[in-house]
GROMACS .gro file of C-alpha atoms in nm:
model
  328
    1MET     CA    1  10.039  19.451  25.138
    2VAL     CA    2  10.303  19.268  25.313
    3ALA     CA    3  10.544  19.531  25.157
    4THR     CA    4  10.318  19.823  25.283
    5ALA     CA    5  10.298  19.655  25.651
    6THR     CA    6  10.688  19.610  25.665
    7LEU     CA    7  10.768  19.975  25.578
    8LEU     CA    8  10.494  20.088  25.850
    9ASP     CA    9  10.653  19.868  26.065
   10ASN     CA   10  11.012  19.960  26.019
   11LEU     CA   11  10.889  20.339  26.034
   12MET     CA   12  10.721  20.312  26.363
   13LYS     CA   13  10.974  20.062  26.542
   14PRO     CA   14  11.217  20.355  26.700
   15LEU     CA   15  10.905  20.521  26.838
   16THR     CA   16  10.679  20.220  26.981
   17SER     CA   17  10.988  20.140  27.217
   18LEU     CA   18  11.070  20.514  27.317
   19ASN     CA   19  11.003  20.536  27.695
   20LYS     CA   20  10.819  20.216  27.707
   21VAL     CA   21  10.775  20.118  28.076
   22ALA     CA   22  10.938  19.777  28.134
   23ASP     CA   23  10.627  19.622  28.390
   24LEU     CA   24  10.369  19.516  28.187
   25LYS     CA   25  10.099  19.563  28.462
   26GLN     CA   26  10.249  19.918  28.560
   27GLY     CA   27  10.257  20.005  28.136
   28ILE     CA   28   9.904  19.911  28.099
   29ALA     CA   29   9.769  20.097  28.367
   30GLU     CA   30   9.949  20.441  28.302
   31PHE     CA   31   9.858  20.373  27.957
   32TYR     CA   32   9.469  20.377  28.050
   33ASP     CA   33   9.543  20.647  28.330
   34GLU     CA   34   9.698  20.855  28.034
   35SER     CA   35   9.451  20.769  27.751
   36SER     CA   36   9.115  20.736  27.876
   37ALA     CA   37   8.969  21.063  27.924
   38LEU     CA   38   9.048  21.143  27.535
   39TRP     CA   39   8.903  20.841  27.444
   40GLU     CA   40   8.554  20.932  27.638
   41GLU     CA   41   8.579  21.307  27.491
   42MET     CA   42   8.595  21.178  27.136
   43TRP     CA   43   8.404  20.857  27.166
   44GLY     CA   44   8.216  20.815  27.468
   45GLU     CA   45   8.163  20.565  27.734
   46HIS     CA   46   8.217  20.237  27.555
   47MET     CA   47   8.597  20.149  27.518
   48HIS     CA   48   8.588  19.906  27.241
   49HIS     CA   49   8.527  19.814  26.896
   50GLY     CA   50   8.214  19.879  26.709
   51PHE     CA   51   7.974  19.646  26.481
   52TYR     CA   52   7.910  19.726  26.141
   53PRO     CA   53   7.739  19.451  25.972
   54LYS     CA   54   7.796  19.408  25.591
   55GLY     CA   55   7.542  19.563  25.390
   56GLY     CA   56   7.397  19.742  25.707
   57ALA     CA   57   7.236  20.067  25.741
   58PRO     CA   58   7.455  20.347  25.818
   59LYS     CA   59   7.481  20.414  26.182
   60SER     CA   60   7.691  20.652  26.448
   61ASN     CA   61   8.058  20.472  26.555
   62GLN     CA   62   7.846  20.518  26.928
   63GLN     CA   63   7.557  20.337  26.796
   64ALA     CA   64   7.797  20.044  26.695
   65GLN     CA   65   7.966  20.001  26.983
   66ILE     CA   66   7.634  19.940  27.144
   67ASP     CA   67   7.553  19.680  26.885
   68MET     CA   68   7.890  19.504  26.991
   69ILE     CA   69   7.729  19.455  27.304
   70GLU     CA   70   7.393  19.355  27.211
   71GLU     CA   71   7.571  19.106  26.939
   72ALA     CA   72   7.775  18.952  27.174
   73LEU     CA   73   7.504  18.875  27.415
   74SER     CA   74   7.267  18.758  27.122
   75PHE     CA   75   7.563  18.542  27.022
   76ALA     CA   76   7.600  18.365  27.358
   77GLY     CA   77   7.216  18.325  27.399
   78ILE     CA   78   7.188  18.519  27.695
   79THR     CA   79   6.840  18.654  27.780
   80LYS     CA   80   6.882  18.772  28.136
   81ALA     CA   81   7.151  18.776  28.418
   82GLY     CA   82   7.159  18.836  28.764
   83ALA     CA   83   7.516  18.911  28.874
   84MET     CA   84   7.786  18.993  28.608
   85VAL     CA   85   8.172  19.085  28.620
   86ASP     CA   86   8.325  19.316  28.362
   87VAL     CA   87   8.676  19.228  28.338
   88GLY     CA   88   8.880  19.488  28.207
   89CYS     CA   89   8.575  19.723  28.248
   90GLY     CA   90   8.692  20.085  28.094
   91ILE     CA   91   8.510  20.313  28.250
   92GLY     CA   92   8.209  20.098  28.273
   93GLY     CA   93   8.001  20.114  27.971
   94SER     CA   94   7.940  19.767  27.925
   95SER     CA   95   7.829  19.709  28.274
   96ARG     CA   96   7.588  20.018  28.277
   97TYR     CA   97   7.444  19.907  27.975
   98ILE     CA   98   7.416  19.559  28.089
   99ALA     CA   99   7.261  19.634  28.423
  100LYS     CA  100   6.976  19.867  28.262
  101LYS     CA  101   6.896  19.582  28.002
  102PHE     CA  102   6.866  19.313  28.248
  103GLY     CA  103   6.855  19.474  28.600
  104CYS     CA  104   7.161  19.273  28.723
  105THR     CA  105   7.435  19.422  28.906
  106SER     CA  106   7.787  19.436  28.810
  107ARG     CA  107   8.115  19.434  28.965
  108GLY     CA  108   8.415  19.581  28.732
  109ILE     CA  109   8.776  19.536  28.773
  110THR     CA  110   9.059  19.727  28.555
  111LEU     CA  111   9.429  19.824  28.580
  112SER     CA  112   9.387  20.191  28.596
  113PRO     CA  113   9.315  20.367  28.912
  114LYS     CA  114   9.166  20.648  28.692
  115GLN     CA  115   8.928  20.449  28.508
  116ALA     CA  116   8.813  20.276  28.806
  117ALA     CA  117   8.747  20.628  28.954
  118ARG     CA  118   8.560  20.750  28.646
  119ALA     CA  119   8.371  20.410  28.609
  120ASN     CA  120   8.208  20.505  28.967
  121GLU     CA  121   8.191  20.861  28.913
  122VAL     CA  122   8.005  20.806  28.630
  123THR     CA  123   7.773  20.518  28.727
  124SER     CA  124   7.678  20.723  29.046
  125ARG     CA  125   7.575  21.015  28.791
  126ALA     CA  126   7.360  20.777  28.610
  127GLY     CA  127   7.180  20.668  28.926
  128LEU     CA  128   7.320  20.332  28.886
  129ALA     CA  129   7.548  20.289  29.173
  130GLU     CA  130   7.357  20.037  29.404
  131LYS     CA  131   7.364  19.827  29.052
  132ALA     CA  132   7.736  19.854  28.954
  133SER     CA  133   8.089  19.956  29.128
  134PHE     CA  134   8.423  19.914  28.995
  135GLN     CA  135   8.749  19.888  29.174
  136VAL     CA  136   9.128  19.837  29.065
  137GLY     CA  137   9.215  19.468  29.035
  138ASP     CA  138   9.405  19.188  28.836
  139ALA     CA  139   9.232  18.971  28.617
  140LEU     CA  140   9.478  18.689  28.686
  141ALA     CA  141   9.367  18.703  29.048
  142GLN     CA  142   9.041  18.832  29.063
  143PRO     CA  143   8.912  18.981  29.426
  144PHE     CA  144   8.572  18.765  29.403
  145GLU     CA  145   8.512  18.453  29.528
  146ASP     CA  146   8.419  18.122  29.353
  147ALA     CA  147   8.118  18.085  29.129
  148SER     CA  148   7.997  18.464  29.213
  149PHE     CA  149   7.860  18.538  28.885
  150ASP     CA  150   7.614  18.392  28.611
  151LEU     CA  151   7.755  18.656  28.361
  152VAL     CA  152   8.148  18.649  28.317
  153TRP     CA  153   8.208  18.942  28.044
  154SER     CA  154   8.555  19.052  27.893
  155MET     CA  155   8.523  19.297  27.599
  156GLU     CA  156   8.859  19.363  27.473
  157SER     CA  157   9.077  19.303  27.771
  158GLY     CA  158   9.234  18.956  27.668
  159GLU     CA  159   9.478  19.065  27.469
  160HIS     CA  160   9.640  19.212  27.759
  161MET     CA  161   9.687  18.917  27.947
  162PRO     CA  162  10.013  18.757  27.953
  163ASP     CA  163   9.896  18.413  28.114
  164LYS     CA  164   9.611  18.321  27.896
  165ALA     CA  165   9.574  18.004  28.077
  166LYS     CA  166   9.532  18.158  28.393
  167PHE     CA  167   9.289  18.454  28.275
  168VAL     CA  168   9.087  18.150  28.104
  169GLY     CA  169   9.109  17.957  28.476
  170GLU     CA  170   8.999  18.276  28.630
  171LEU     CA  171   8.690  18.359  28.457
  172ALA     CA  172   8.585  17.984  28.497
  173ARG     CA  173   8.642  18.020  28.881
  174VAL     CA  174   8.448  18.358  28.918
  175CYS     CA  175   8.162  18.183  28.689
  176ALA     CA  176   7.853  18.022  28.878
  177PRO     CA  177   7.713  17.670  28.745
  178GLY     CA  178   7.519  17.747  28.457
  179GLY     CA  179   7.666  18.082  28.408
  180ALA     CA  180   7.833  18.187  28.067
  181VAL     CA  181   8.168  18.319  27.984
  182ILE     CA  182   8.177  18.570  27.672
  183VAL     CA  183   8.535  18.678  27.584
  184VAL     CA  184   8.560  18.971  27.256
  185THR     CA  185   8.916  18.983  27.195
  186TRP     CA  186   9.195  19.062  26.939
  187CYS     CA  187   9.356  18.745  26.824
  188HIS     CA  188   9.623  18.655  26.580
  189ARG     CA  189   9.518  18.407  26.265
  190ILE     CA  190   9.474  18.049  26.307
  191LEU     CA  191   9.794  17.892  26.205
  192ALA     CA  192   9.808  17.659  25.906
  193ASP     CA  193   9.946  17.298  25.914
  194GLY     CA  194  10.346  17.307  25.839
  195GLU     CA  195  10.423  17.647  25.966
  196SER     CA  196  10.694  17.587  26.149
  197LEU     CA  197  10.831  17.724  26.492
  198ARG     CA  198  11.191  17.767  26.610
  199GLU     CA  199  11.264  17.509  26.894
  200GLU     CA  200  11.330  17.774  27.172
  201GLU     CA  201  10.993  17.919  27.105
  202VAL     CA  202  10.805  17.572  27.142
  203PHE     CA  203  10.630  17.606  27.488
  204SER     CA  204  10.358  17.442  27.707
  205ARG     CA  205  10.036  17.611  27.852
  206ARG     CA  206   9.944  17.532  28.197
  207ALA     CA  207   9.547  17.533  28.289
  208VAL     CA  208   9.375  17.357  28.550
  209ASP     CA  209   9.081  17.131  28.467
  210ASN     CA  210   8.750  17.119  28.661
  211ASP     CA  211   8.877  16.851  28.910
  212GLY     CA  212   9.128  17.110  29.003
  213ALA     CA  213   9.426  16.914  28.884
  214THR     CA  214   9.712  17.071  28.669
  215VAL     CA  215   9.710  16.988  28.297
  216ALA     CA  216   9.961  17.059  28.051
  217ILE     CA  217   9.825  17.197  27.697
  218ALA     CA  218  10.112  17.157  27.486
  219ALA     CA  219  10.103  17.465  27.194
  220ALA     CA  220  10.101  17.324  26.825
  221ALA     CA  221  10.449  17.382  26.678
  222THR     CA  222  10.355  17.667  26.459
  223ALA     CA  223  10.470  18.049  26.439
  224LEU     CA  224  10.371  18.363  26.258
  225ARG     CA  225  10.609  18.481  25.942
  226GLY     CA  226  10.847  18.704  26.052
  227GLU     CA  227  10.661  19.010  25.907
  228GLU     CA  228  10.365  18.933  26.090
  229ALA     CA  229  10.523  18.873  26.418
  230SER     CA  230  10.716  19.214  26.366
  231LEU     CA  231  10.411  19.410  26.309
  232LEU     CA  232  10.229  19.276  26.607
  233GLU     CA  233  10.543  19.369  26.813
  234ARG     CA  234  10.504  19.709  26.718
  235ILE     CA  235  10.141  19.708  26.833
  236CYS     CA  236  10.254  19.517  27.144
  237GLU     CA  237  10.497  19.783  27.238
  238ALA     CA  238  10.264  20.079  27.202
  239TYR     CA  239   9.937  19.911  27.369
  240TYR     CA  240  10.129  19.679  27.623
  241LEU     CA  241  10.027  19.358  27.492
  242PRO     CA  242  10.214  19.026  27.545
  243ALA     CA  243  10.228  18.727  27.332
  244TRP     CA  244   9.906  18.733  27.090
  245CYS     CA  245   9.710  18.368  27.026
  246SER     CA  246   9.475  18.257  26.825
  247VAL     CA  247   9.083  18.178  26.865
  248ALA     CA  248   9.217  17.846  26.845
  249ASP     CA  249   9.396  17.845  27.136
  250TYR     CA  250   9.117  17.990  27.352
  251GLU     CA  251   8.888  17.693  27.260
  252MET     CA  252   9.176  17.466  27.375
  253LEU     CA  253   9.184  17.665  27.701
  254PHE     CA  254   8.813  17.661  27.785
  255ALA     CA  255   8.782  17.322  27.696
  256ALA     CA  256   9.058  17.209  27.946
  257GLN     CA  257   8.851  17.444  28.234
  258GLY     CA  258   8.545  17.215  28.171
  259LEU     CA  259   8.340  17.505  27.986
  260THR     CA  260   8.062  17.323  27.757
  261GLY     CA  261   7.852  17.448  27.467
  262ILE     CA  262   8.170  17.663  27.349
  263LYS     CA  263   8.131  17.870  27.053
  264THR     CA  264   8.319  18.119  26.845
  265ALA     CA  265   8.287  18.354  26.544
  266ASP     CA  266   8.543  18.570  26.379
  267TRP     CA  267   8.393  18.928  26.314
  268SER     CA  268   8.711  19.075  26.174
  269GLU     CA  269   8.472  19.220  25.845
  270GLU     CA  270   8.220  19.348  26.115
  271VAL     CA  271   8.464  19.570  26.261
  272ALA     CA  272   8.664  19.672  25.958
  273PRO     CA  273   8.519  20.030  25.930
  274PHE     CA  274   8.639  20.087  26.334
  275TRP     CA  275   9.002  20.168  26.284
  276GLY     CA  276   8.933  20.429  25.976
  277ALA     CA  277   8.691  20.576  26.189
  278VAL     CA  278   8.944  20.608  26.483
  279ILE     CA  279   9.225  20.728  26.262
  280GLN     CA  280   8.998  20.976  26.120
  281THR     CA  281   8.916  21.146  26.475
  282ALA     CA  282   9.277  21.124  26.572
  283LEU     CA  283   9.345  21.321  26.283
  284SER     CA  284   9.064  21.605  26.374
  285GLY     CA  285   9.165  21.905  26.548
  286ALA     CA  286   9.008  21.813  26.875
  287GLY     CA  287   9.184  21.468  26.812
  288LEU     CA  288   9.540  21.585  26.735
  289LEU     CA  289   9.507  21.878  27.010
  290GLY     CA  290   9.381  21.612  27.281
  291LEU     CA  291   9.666  21.380  27.186
  292LEU     CA  292   9.914  21.630  27.269
  293LYS     CA  293   9.765  21.718  27.584
  294ALA     CA  294   9.728  21.362  27.665
  295GLY     CA  295  10.116  21.248  27.644
  296TRP     CA  296  10.351  21.042  27.467
  297GLY     CA  297  10.199  20.701  27.545
  298THR     CA  298   9.861  20.784  27.401
  299ILE     CA  299  10.065  20.917  27.076
  300LYS     CA  300  10.210  20.601  27.031
  301GLY     CA  301   9.891  20.401  27.029
  302ALA     CA  302   9.772  20.659  26.756
  303LEU     CA  303  10.099  20.627  26.578
  304VAL     CA  304  10.022  20.234  26.527
  305MET     CA  305   9.687  20.281  26.434
  306PRO     CA  306   9.762  20.225  26.108
  307LEU     CA  307   9.908  19.908  26.185
  308MET     CA  308   9.627  19.781  26.343
  309ALA     CA  309   9.451  19.872  26.027
  310GLN     CA  310   9.720  19.679  25.811
  311GLY     CA  311   9.701  19.382  26.018
  312PHE     CA  312   9.369  19.319  25.995
  313GLN     CA  313   9.373  19.388  25.581
  314MET     CA  314   9.634  19.117  25.577
  315GLY     CA  315   9.426  18.885  25.753
  316LEU     CA  316   9.692  18.870  26.036
  317ILE     CA  317   9.470  19.011  26.317
  318LYS     CA  318   9.122  18.864  26.379
  319PHE     CA  319   8.830  18.989  26.584
  320ASN     CA  320   8.716  18.699  26.764
  321ILE     CA  321   8.444  18.607  27.023
  322ILE     CA  322   8.443  18.298  27.207
  323THR     CA  323   8.156  18.182  27.485
  324ALA     CA  324   8.059  17.882  27.691
  325ARG     CA  325   7.893  17.753  27.986
  326LYS     CA  326   8.000  17.648  28.313
  327PRO     CA  327   7.823  17.306  28.402
  328LEU     CA  328   7.571  17.295  28.677
   0.00000   0.00000   0.00000
């Protein structure tokens, strides 16, 4: 398994690094500006994994994506919402679904101007313009007042955040007292005791606690194995991702913000069929033609899909949910 991953990694390295945009935020914006229309054409409005429970009845990939939203809400114990923020909103699929489900309002932010424009267009056509709106915005400096939302939602955007502590700090800041924070994201495996870290890689994460004081959160002296780090590097190059973290890191960051009732789960098995389905779609006639029309950035994203699948099979990549409440 490791040998296969290493071979794929070596084959992909010259390709994923080709024409890579140096600025992370610009790279993310351009990647989604280029690729979102093709994704919508092939998969629809939800730009995230589907939920496929083991032993469950066969279902469409689109239904599996809706089920992912429902499972996340259920896991967090959400039965109502008044105002939500959709951090990394894509073209607004989660916002529209949850706005219809609960009758709540939603504000969505994305780095991609094309995603924001398309999200507003689709929302208007759905008759939900008074409920949901979308804009270009930075998740690390959200354009919202403190305590604005009772549901803070991040569906597969956390992996793009270069400063995870600041990301969680912003989620906590805009969350109203008593409100819920839900993060569904890609993580690397939880590191085992005794896995050594090179001295120059030891770092401290900084966060802000609920009294406004700055606190240092020391990272454990651990590191991924060389072949694991290299595989993730190829994925990062294609999808414009910074360094990964584990769900244990997120738990630490949530706690530093004073969030309570922290719950996590590993849904890696439940999303296992997803990448195979995406690869199959990409290899269809319409998928291949769409990739050629979309451009090199989208093609690179398609090329590393087997690495994503391999990472899940190795137990390196984990699909995690982290949720908590902000105290009253």
